[in-house]
Amino acid sequence: MKRMDAIREISGKAVQSDALIVCNIGIPCKELCSIRDTDNNFYMLGSMGLASSIGLGLALSRPHRKVIVIDGDGSVLMNLGSLATIATQAPENYLLVIIDNGSYGSTGDQPTATAKGADLAQLARGAGNSLVCEVRDPRHLEQALQDMDHGILVVKAEPGNADVATISMRPEDILRRFMSGSCRPSD
């Protein structure tokens, strides 16, 4: 499974539940934007490793809105402490989806520690998260997204990036649009 295919499935779930999406920096943001650009998408253009933390803060401050974070293995490895913070807070409106392709895709596909054996699902469980699932194919991803409203979902994917356009919005426009979308009541 390619990351782009996983993002397409996740984006579909977000639309169904009117969820807010916080997306990891770099190419995953571009892929999400090319699949489905909505006011509910927050594209991170910097701050590697902080998508899970930003999404957690958003979920805690907006308890009536579903929040889905699309993160990558490299970013989560950069901020492993967020897994323990997520476990202690455990909001029921927060779903962290870690797309683990074993590489730093935005910087040239250098291997991450997961390519050499680090297990993010086990790390998430070890940090105290009780609802953690790992999937390796599109069918199981679709089922997991139907079954999970919160928790941590690790999606094993192939390395590589889709050839997609750069996001044309300025950072301040992304923020303004997202703030407007995130403040309205959920449908």
mmCIF file of N, CA and C in Angstrom, residues 2-3 27-28 31 73-74 99-113 115-116 157-162:
data_model
loop_
_atom_site.group_PDB
_atom_site.id
_atom_site.type_symbol
_atom_site.label_atom_id
_atom_site.label_comp_id
_atom_site.label_asym_id
_atom_site.label_seq_id
_atom_site.Cartn_x
_atom_site.Cartn_y
_atom_site.Cartn_z
ATOM 1 N N LYS A 2 0.547 2.205 -0.805
ATOM 2 C CA LYS A 2 1.282 3.468 -0.859
ATOM 3 C C LYS A 2 0.653 4.452 0.136
ATOM 4 N N ARG A 3 1.483 5.384 0.608
ATOM 5 C CA ARG A 3 0.982 6.386 1.567
ATOM 6 C C ARG A 3 -0.196 7.154 0.974
ATOM 7 N N ILE A 27 5.613 16.194 2.132
ATOM 8 C CA ILE A 27 4.855 15.603 1.027
ATOM 9 C C ILE A 27 3.502 15.031 1.468
ATOM 10 N N PRO A 28 3.358 14.457 2.672
ATOM 11 C CA PRO A 28 2.007 14.007 3.058
ATOM 12 C C PRO A 28 0.961 15.119 2.979
ATOM 13 N N GLU A 31 0.074 15.537 -0.604
ATOM 14 C CA GLU A 31 -0.762 14.427 -1.062
ATOM 15 C C GLU A 31 -2.204 14.604 -0.583
ATOM 16 N N ASP A 73 6.161 7.956 10.376
ATOM 17 C CA ASP A 73 7.048 7.277 11.315
ATOM 18 C C ASP A 73 8.219 8.168 11.719
ATOM 19 N N GLY A 74 8.817 8.878 10.772
ATOM 20 C CA GLY A 74 9.946 9.744 11.106
ATOM 21 C C GLY A 74 9.564 10.838 12.079
ATOM 22 N N ILE A 99 1.381 6.728 9.446
ATOM 23 C CA ILE A 99 1.710 5.994 8.220
ATOM 24 C C ILE A 99 3.204 5.698 8.271
ATOM 25 N N ASP A 100 3.501 4.435 8.462
ATOM 26 C CA ASP A 100 4.885 3.981 8.658
ATOM 27 C C ASP A 100 5.401 3.360 7.364
ATOM 28 N N ASN A 101 6.137 4.179 6.607
ATOM 29 C CA ASN A 101 6.725 3.658 5.373
ATOM 30 C C ASN A 101 8.227 3.423 5.512
ATOM 31 N N GLY A 102 8.711 3.513 6.748
ATOM 32 C CA GLY A 102 10.115 3.197 7.007
ATOM 33 C C GLY A 102 11.106 4.170 6.406
ATOM 34 N N SER A 103 10.619 5.369 6.070
ATOM 35 C CA SER A 103 11.548 6.321 5.457
ATOM 36 C C SER A 103 11.149 7.763 5.738
ATOM 37 N N TYR A 104 12.150 8.635 5.637
ATOM 38 C CA TYR A 104 11.911 10.073 5.696
ATOM 39 C C TYR A 104 11.609 10.512 4.266
ATOM 40 N N GLY A 105 10.352 10.383 3.871
ATOM 41 C CA GLY A 105 9.970 10.589 2.486
ATOM 42 C C GLY A 105 10.215 11.978 1.958
ATOM 43 N N SER A 106 10.055 12.980 2.810
ATOM 44 C CA SER A 106 10.177 14.355 2.319
ATOM 45 C C SER A 106 11.609 14.806 2.127
ATOM 46 N N THR A 107 12.565 14.029 2.632
ATOM 47 C CA THR A 107 13.966 14.452 2.512
ATOM 48 C C THR A 107 14.796 13.488 1.670
ATOM 49 N N GLY A 108 14.149 12.556 0.983
ATOM 50 C CA GLY A 108 14.901 11.700 0.075
ATOM 51 C C GLY A 108 14.841 10.220 0.386
ATOM 52 N N ASP A 109 13.873 9.813 1.202
ATOM 53 C CA ASP A 109 13.647 8.398 1.515
ATOM 54 C C ASP A 109 14.797 7.734 2.264
ATOM 55 N N GLN A 110 15.463 8.479 3.131
ATOM 56 C CA GLN A 110 16.444 7.846 4.007
ATOM 57 C C GLN A 110 15.689 6.940 4.990
ATOM 58 N N PRO A 111 16.232 5.769 5.329
ATOM 59 C CA PRO A 111 15.498 4.858 6.226
ATOM 60 C C PRO A 111 15.362 5.417 7.647
ATOM 61 N N THR A 112 14.184 5.168 8.239
ATOM 62 C CA THR A 112 13.976 5.514 9.649
ATOM 63 C C THR A 112 14.287 4.282 10.496
ATOM 64 N N ALA A 113 14.180 4.443 11.795
ATOM 65 C CA ALA A 113 14.426 3.319 12.704
ATOM 66 C C ALA A 113 13.405 2.204 12.518
ATOM 67 N N ALA A 115 12.474 1.023 9.753
ATOM 68 C CA ALA A 115 12.998 0.164 8.682
ATOM 69 C C ALA A 115 14.011 -0.835 9.222
ATOM 70 N N LYS A 116 14.487 -0.555 10.443
ATOM 71 C CA LYS A 116 15.500 -1.416 11.047
ATOM 72 C C LYS A 116 14.979 -2.097 12.309
ATOM 73 N N ALA A 157 3.211 0.983 5.207
ATOM 74 C CA ALA A 157 3.123 1.376 3.795
ATOM 75 C C ALA A 157 4.492 1.225 3.141
ATOM 76 N N GLU A 158 4.462 1.302 1.816
ATOM 77 C CA GLU A 158 5.706 1.242 1.052
ATOM 78 C C GLU A 158 6.368 2.614 1.066
ATOM 79 N N PRO A 159 7.698 2.661 1.002
ATOM 80 C CA PRO A 159 8.354 3.966 0.862
ATOM 81 C C PRO A 159 7.993 4.594 -0.480
ATOM 82 N N GLY A 160 8.159 5.884 -0.555
ATOM 83 C CA GLY A 160 7.933 6.576 -1.816
ATOM 84 C C GLY A 160 6.897 7.667 -1.695
ATOM 85 N N ASN A 161 6.967 8.591 -2.645
ATOM 86 C CA ASN A 161 6.094 9.754 -2.643
ATOM 87 C C ASN A 161 5.323 9.831 -3.950
ATOM 88 N N ALA A 162 4.120 10.368 -3.867
ATOM 89 C CA ALA A 162 3.359 10.646 -5.088
ATOM 90 C C ALA A 162 3.892 11.941 -5.704
#
